[in-house]
Amino acid sequence: MNIIDLENGMPFAVQKGVMSNFGNIKGVRGDGNGSTVFTENNTMPVFDPDFVTYADGWAKTNAIYQGNDRFIGYMSDNELPMNVDMLDRALTVNHTKDVNWYTYACTWTWLRNMTGKESLSMDDVTDELRDLYRGFVWDRYFNVVAPAIKKYDPDHMYLGTRFLTVSRDSQWVYRFAAQYLDCMTINWYFCWEPESEALCGIERNGDMPFIVTEFYAKGNDSVDANGNPMDNNGGAGWVVETQTERGYFYQNFCLKLLQCKHNVGWFQ
């Protein structure tokens, strides 16, 4: 049997770890169950000036696909933090640790600028500010990574960071992402089908194409290679009773995506 040369035989993209590797360098990368997490209140060191230098070097090293007409583009990370309480976490991070100085200082400065108050407390944090701050963090990330990628490989697409499900309720993340991404990637979990409200949110706030890069269902009748029942405790996939219902899930999920004019495909 011949081995298929994927890079010369079919379109492909690459997934990297810009922020996750930078987190390793800074000693704050945590152990996540598939998602990328960080030890300091799960805050990313995105405001650290060293991140700009690191991202530029990363992009230069990884720009190896110029002239490859089958290469689609870059996914620069996977499932980075998108916590609804991202602002709260940054405001309360341990500012006595050097690695947190920029996160802490930039966040409190941002809050002062947004509220117009010099004297602040956690009581000044609102849900509207929480969502705006998520956009602020991601604007910083994309404003560093996207220009670095385009500097060394302007001919291929930047596909984002494989947003995890929670990003779907953040209008400001989409609005900022749309300024930098050629196409957005989303790992879509915890639902029977893509929610109409979330799909409309992408169209309304992002107005950009997107690819669903992960989704799946697990059947309660699944067995391992030895015929033993599988517990289906791992992973984020939807759970159904039978393998037939897994087929129904896949069909229904894809039909829902096909109804959305901004969806350009999915990985499976």
CSV table of C-alpha atoms in Angstrom, one decimal:
chain,number,residue,atom,x,y,z
A,1,MET,CA,0.0,0.0,0.0
A,2,ASN,CA,1.4,3.4,-0.9
A,3,ILE,CA,1.7,6.1,1.7
A,4,ILE,CA,-0.1,9.3,0.8
A,5,ASP,CA,2.1,12.3,0.9
A,6,LEU,CA,-0.3,14.7,2.5
A,7,GLU,CA,1.7,17.9,1.9
A,8,ASN,CA,1.9,17.1,-1.9
A,9,GLY,CA,-1.4,15.3,-2.3
A,10,MET,CA,-4.1,17.3,-0.6
A,11,PRO,CA,-4.8,20.7,1.0
A,12,PHE,CA,-3.6,21.0,4.6
A,13,ALA,CA,-3.2,23.4,7.5
A,14,VAL,CA,-0.9,23.4,10.5
A,15,GLN,CA,-1.7,23.9,14.2
A,16,LYS,CA,1.0,25.4,16.3
A,17,GLY,CA,1.4,26.7,19.9
A,18,VAL,CA,2.6,30.3,20.0
A,19,MET,CA,1.2,31.3,23.3
A,20,SER,CA,1.4,27.8,24.9
A,21,ASN,CA,5.1,27.6,24.0
A,22,PHE,CA,5.7,31.2,25.3
A,23,GLY,CA,3.9,30.2,28.5
A,24,ASN,CA,6.3,27.3,28.8
A,25,ILE,CA,9.2,29.7,28.5
A,26,LYS,CA,7.7,31.9,31.2
A,27,GLY,CA,7.0,28.9,33.4
A,28,VAL,CA,3.2,29.4,33.5
A,29,ARG,CA,1.9,26.8,31.2
A,30,GLY,CA,-0.4,24.4,33.1
A,31,ASP,CA,-1.8,20.9,32.4
A,32,GLY,CA,-5.1,21.0,30.5
A,33,ASN,CA,-7.4,18.3,29.3
A,34,GLY,CA,-7.0,19.2,25.6
A,35,SER,CA,-7.4,22.9,26.2
A,36,THR,CA,-4.4,25.2,26.8
A,37,VAL,CA,-4.4,26.5,30.5
A,38,PHE,CA,-2.0,28.6,32.5
A,39,THR,CA,-1.1,28.4,36.2
A,40,GLU,CA,-1.6,32.1,37.1
A,41,ASN,CA,-5.4,32.3,37.4
A,42,ASN,CA,-5.5,30.9,33.9
A,43,THR,CA,-4.3,34.3,32.6
A,44,MET,CA,-2.1,34.4,29.5
A,45,PRO,CA,1.1,36.5,29.6
A,46,VAL,CA,-0.2,38.3,26.5
A,47,PHE,CA,0.8,41.8,27.6
A,48,ASP,CA,4.4,40.8,28.3
A,49,PRO,CA,6.7,42.7,25.8
A,50,ASP,CA,8.7,39.6,25.3
A,51,PHE,CA,5.7,38.0,23.6
A,52,VAL,CA,6.2,40.3,20.6
A,53,THR,CA,9.8,39.2,20.1
A,54,TYR,CA,8.9,35.6,20.6
A,55,ALA,CA,6.0,35.7,18.2
A,56,ASP,CA,8.2,37.3,15.5
A,57,GLY,CA,10.8,34.6,15.9
A,58,TRP,CA,8.2,31.9,15.9
A,59,ALA,CA,6.6,33.1,12.7
A,60,LYS,CA,10.0,33.4,11.0
A,61,THR,CA,10.9,29.8,12.0
A,62,ASN,CA,7.6,28.3,10.9
A,63,ALA,CA,7.2,30.1,7.6
A,64,ILE,CA,8.3,27.1,5.6
A,65,TYR,CA,5.4,26.7,3.2
A,66,GLN,CA,5.9,29.6,0.7
A,67,GLY,CA,5.3,28.3,-2.8
A,68,ASN,CA,3.2,25.3,-1.6
A,69,ASP,CA,-0.1,25.8,-3.3
A,70,ARG,CA,-1.8,23.0,-1.2
A,71,PHE,CA,-1.0,24.7,2.1
A,72,ILE,CA,-4.1,26.6,3.5
A,73,GLY,CA,-2.7,28.4,6.5
A,74,TYR,CA,-1.8,28.6,10.2
A,75,MET,CA,-3.7,27.9,13.4
A,76,SER,CA,-1.5,29.6,16.0
A,77,ASP,CA,-2.8,27.9,19.1
A,78,ASN,CA,-5.5,25.6,20.4
A,79,GLU,CA,-8.3,26.4,22.9
A,80,LEU,CA,-6.7,29.2,24.7
A,81,PRO,CA,-8.5,30.7,27.8
A,82,MET,CA,-11.8,32.4,27.1
A,83,ASN,CA,-13.2,32.5,30.6
A,84,VAL,CA,-16.2,34.7,31.2
A,85,ASP,CA,-14.5,35.9,34.3
A,86,MET,CA,-11.2,36.6,32.5
A,87,LEU,CA,-11.3,40.2,33.8
A,88,ASP,CA,-11.8,39.1,37.4
A,89,ARG,CA,-8.9,36.6,37.2
A,90,ALA,CA,-6.5,39.2,35.8
A,91,LEU,CA,-7.4,41.8,38.4
A,92,THR,CA,-6.8,39.4,41.3
A,93,VAL,CA,-3.7,37.6,39.9
A,94,ASN,CA,-0.7,37.5,42.3
A,95,HIS,CA,1.0,40.8,41.3
A,96,THR,CA,4.0,40.1,43.6
A,97,LYS,CA,5.2,37.6,41.0
A,98,ASP,CA,7.3,39.0,38.2
A,99,VAL,CA,5.5,37.0,35.6
A,100,ASN,CA,2.2,38.7,36.4
A,101,TRP,CA,3.3,42.3,36.4
A,102,TYR,CA,2.2,43.1,32.9
A,103,THR,CA,-1.1,41.3,33.2
A,104,TYR,CA,-2.0,43.0,36.5
A,105,ALA,CA,-0.8,46.5,35.5
A,106,CYS,CA,-2.4,46.5,32.0
A,107,THR,CA,-5.7,45.2,33.3
A,108,TRP,CA,-6.1,47.8,36.1
A,109,THR,CA,-5.0,50.5,33.7
A,110,TRP,CA,-7.6,49.3,31.2
A,111,LEU,CA,-10.3,49.3,33.9
A,112,ARG,CA,-9.4,52.9,34.9
A,113,ASN,CA,-9.6,54.0,31.4
A,114,MET,CA,-12.9,52.3,30.7
A,115,THR,CA,-14.6,53.6,33.9
A,116,GLY,CA,-13.0,57.0,34.2
A,117,LYS,CA,-12.3,56.2,37.9
A,118,GLU,CA,-9.1,56.5,39.7
A,119,SER,CA,-10.3,54.7,42.8
A,120,LEU,CA,-11.5,51.2,41.8
A,121,SER,CA,-12.6,48.0,43.4
A,122,MET,CA,-13.9,44.7,42.2
A,123,ASP,CA,-17.4,46.1,42.6
A,124,ASP,CA,-16.8,48.2,39.5
A,125,VAL,CA,-16.6,45.1,37.3
A,126,THR,CA,-19.7,44.5,35.2
A,127,ASP,CA,-20.7,41.9,32.7
A,128,GLU,CA,-20.3,44.4,29.9
A,129,LEU,CA,-16.8,45.2,31.0
A,130,ARG,CA,-16.0,41.5,31.3
A,131,ASP,CA,-16.9,40.9,27.7
A,132,LEU,CA,-15.1,44.0,26.5
A,133,TYR,CA,-12.0,42.9,28.4
A,134,ARG,CA,-12.0,39.5,26.6
A,135,GLY,CA,-12.0,41.4,23.4
A,136,PHE,CA,-9.1,43.6,24.7
A,137,VAL,CA,-7.0,40.5,25.6
A,138,TRP,CA,-7.7,38.9,22.2
A,139,ASP,CA,-7.0,42.1,20.3
A,140,ARG,CA,-3.6,42.1,21.9
A,141,TYR,CA,-3.0,38.5,21.0
A,142,PHE,CA,-4.0,38.9,17.4
A,143,ASN,CA,-2.3,42.2,17.0
A,144,VAL,CA,1.0,40.5,17.9
A,145,VAL,CA,0.6,37.2,16.1
A,146,ALA,CA,-1.2,38.1,12.9
A,147,PRO,CA,1.3,40.7,11.7
A,148,ALA,CA,4.2,38.3,12.5
A,149,ILE,CA,2.7,35.5,10.4
A,150,LYS,CA,1.9,37.9,7.5
A,151,LYS,CA,5.4,39.4,7.7
A,152,TYR,CA,7.0,36.1,6.9
A,153,ASP,CA,4.2,34.4,4.9
A,154,PRO,CA,1.8,36.9,3.4
A,155,ASP,CA,0.4,34.4,0.8
A,156,HIS,CA,-1.3,32.0,3.2
A,157,MET,CA,-4.2,32.4,5.5
A,158,TYR,CA,-4.2,33.0,9.3
A,159,LEU,CA,-6.9,30.7,10.7
A,160,GLY,CA,-6.9,31.8,14.3
A,161,THR,CA,-6.6,29.7,17.4
A,162,ARG,CA,-9.4,27.0,17.4
A,163,PHE,CA,-11.7,28.9,19.8
A,164,LEU,CA,-13.4,26.7,22.3
A,165,THR,CA,-17.1,26.8,22.9
A,166,VAL,CA,-17.3,29.6,25.4
A,167,SER,CA,-16.1,32.1,22.9
A,168,ARG,CA,-19.5,31.9,21.2
A,169,ASP,CA,-21.1,34.2,23.7
A,170,SER,CA,-18.5,37.0,23.3
A,171,GLN,CA,-19.4,39.6,20.7
A,172,TRP,CA,-16.2,41.6,21.3
A,173,VAL,CA,-13.9,38.6,20.7
A,174,TYR,CA,-15.5,38.1,17.3
A,175,ARG,CA,-15.3,41.8,16.5
A,176,PHE,CA,-11.7,42.1,17.2
A,177,ALA,CA,-10.8,38.7,15.6
A,178,ALA,CA,-12.4,39.9,12.4
A,179,GLN,CA,-9.8,42.6,12.0
A,180,TYR,CA,-6.9,40.1,11.9
A,181,LEU,CA,-8.1,36.6,10.7
A,182,ASP,CA,-8.6,35.4,7.2
A,183,CYS,CA,-10.8,32.6,8.6
A,184,MET,CA,-11.9,31.7,12.1
A,185,THR,CA,-11.6,28.2,13.6
A,186,ILE,CA,-13.9,26.9,16.3
A,187,ASN,CA,-14.0,23.6,18.3
A,188,TRP,CA,-17.8,23.3,18.7
A,189,TYR,CA,-18.8,21.2,21.7
A,190,PHE,CA,-21.4,20.6,24.4
A,191,CYS,CA,-24.5,20.7,22.1
A,192,TRP,CA,-26.6,18.6,19.8
A,193,GLU,CA,-26.2,21.1,17.0
A,194,PRO,CA,-24.7,24.5,16.4
A,195,GLU,CA,-27.0,27.0,18.2
A,196,SER,CA,-28.8,29.4,15.9
A,197,GLU,CA,-28.0,32.3,18.2
A,198,ALA,CA,-24.3,31.5,18.2
A,199,LEU,CA,-24.2,31.2,14.4
A,200,CYS,CA,-26.1,34.6,14.1
A,201,GLY,CA,-23.5,36.1,16.5
A,202,ILE,CA,-20.7,35.1,14.2
A,203,GLU,CA,-22.5,36.6,11.2
A,204,ARG,CA,-23.4,39.8,13.1
A,205,ASN,CA,-20.3,40.5,15.1
A,206,GLY,CA,-17.5,38.8,13.1
A,207,ASP,CA,-18.8,38.8,9.5
A,208,MET,CA,-16.0,36.4,8.5
A,209,PRO,CA,-15.8,32.8,7.3
A,210,PHE,CA,-15.3,30.1,9.9
A,211,ILE,CA,-14.3,26.4,10.0
A,212,VAL,CA,-15.5,24.0,12.7
A,213,THR,CA,-12.3,22.2,13.6
A,214,GLU,CA,-13.6,19.7,16.2
A,215,PHE,CA,-17.0,18.2,17.0
A,216,TYR,CA,-18.1,14.6,17.7
A,217,ALA,CA,-20.6,12.4,19.5
A,218,LYS,CA,-19.9,9.4,21.7
A,219,GLY,CA,-22.3,6.3,21.7
A,220,ASN,CA,-23.2,4.6,25.0
A,221,ASP,CA,-23.1,1.3,23.1
A,222,SER,CA,-19.4,1.8,22.3
A,223,VAL,CA,-17.0,-1.1,23.1
A,224,ASP,CA,-13.2,-1.3,23.0
A,225,ALA,CA,-11.1,-3.7,20.9
A,226,ASN,CA,-11.9,-6.5,23.4
A,227,GLY,CA,-15.6,-6.0,23.4
A,228,ASN,CA,-15.7,-4.3,26.8
A,229,PRO,CA,-18.1,-1.3,27.2
A,230,MET,CA,-16.5,2.1,27.1
A,231,ASP,CA,-17.4,4.6,29.9
A,232,ASN,CA,-17.4,7.7,27.6
A,233,ASN,CA,-16.2,9.8,30.5
A,234,GLY,CA,-13.4,11.5,28.6
A,235,GLY,CA,-13.6,14.2,26.0
A,236,ALA,CA,-16.1,17.0,25.4
A,237,GLY,CA,-18.3,15.2,22.7
A,238,TRP,CA,-22.0,15.0,22.9
A,239,VAL,CA,-23.3,11.6,24.2
A,240,VAL,CA,-26.0,9.6,22.4
A,241,GLU,CA,-27.2,6.0,23.0
A,242,THR,CA,-26.2,4.2,19.8
A,243,GLN,CA,-23.9,4.2,16.9
A,244,THR,CA,-26.9,4.9,14.6
A,245,GLU,CA,-27.6,8.0,16.7
A,246,ARG,CA,-24.0,9.1,16.3
A,247,GLY,CA,-24.8,9.2,12.5
A,248,TYR,CA,-27.9,11.2,13.2
A,249,PHE,CA,-25.8,13.6,15.2
A,250,TYR,CA,-23.3,14.1,12.5
A,251,GLN,CA,-25.9,14.5,9.8
A,252,ASN,CA,-27.9,17.0,11.8
A,253,PHE,CA,-24.8,19.0,12.9
A,254,CYS,CA,-23.5,19.3,9.3
A,255,LEU,CA,-26.9,20.3,7.9
A,256,LYS,CA,-27.1,23.1,10.5
A,257,LEU,CA,-23.7,24.3,9.4
A,258,LEU,CA,-24.7,24.3,5.8
A,259,GLN,CA,-27.5,26.7,6.6
A,260,CYS,CA,-24.9,29.3,7.8
A,261,LYS,CA,-23.5,31.3,4.9
A,262,HIS,CA,-20.3,32.1,6.8
A,263,ASN,CA,-19.4,28.5,7.4
A,264,VAL,CA,-16.9,27.2,4.8
A,265,GLY,CA,-16.3,23.7,6.1
A,266,TRP,CA,-15.5,21.4,9.0
A,267,PHE,CA,-12.8,19.0,10.1
A,268,GLN,CA,-13.9,15.5,11.2
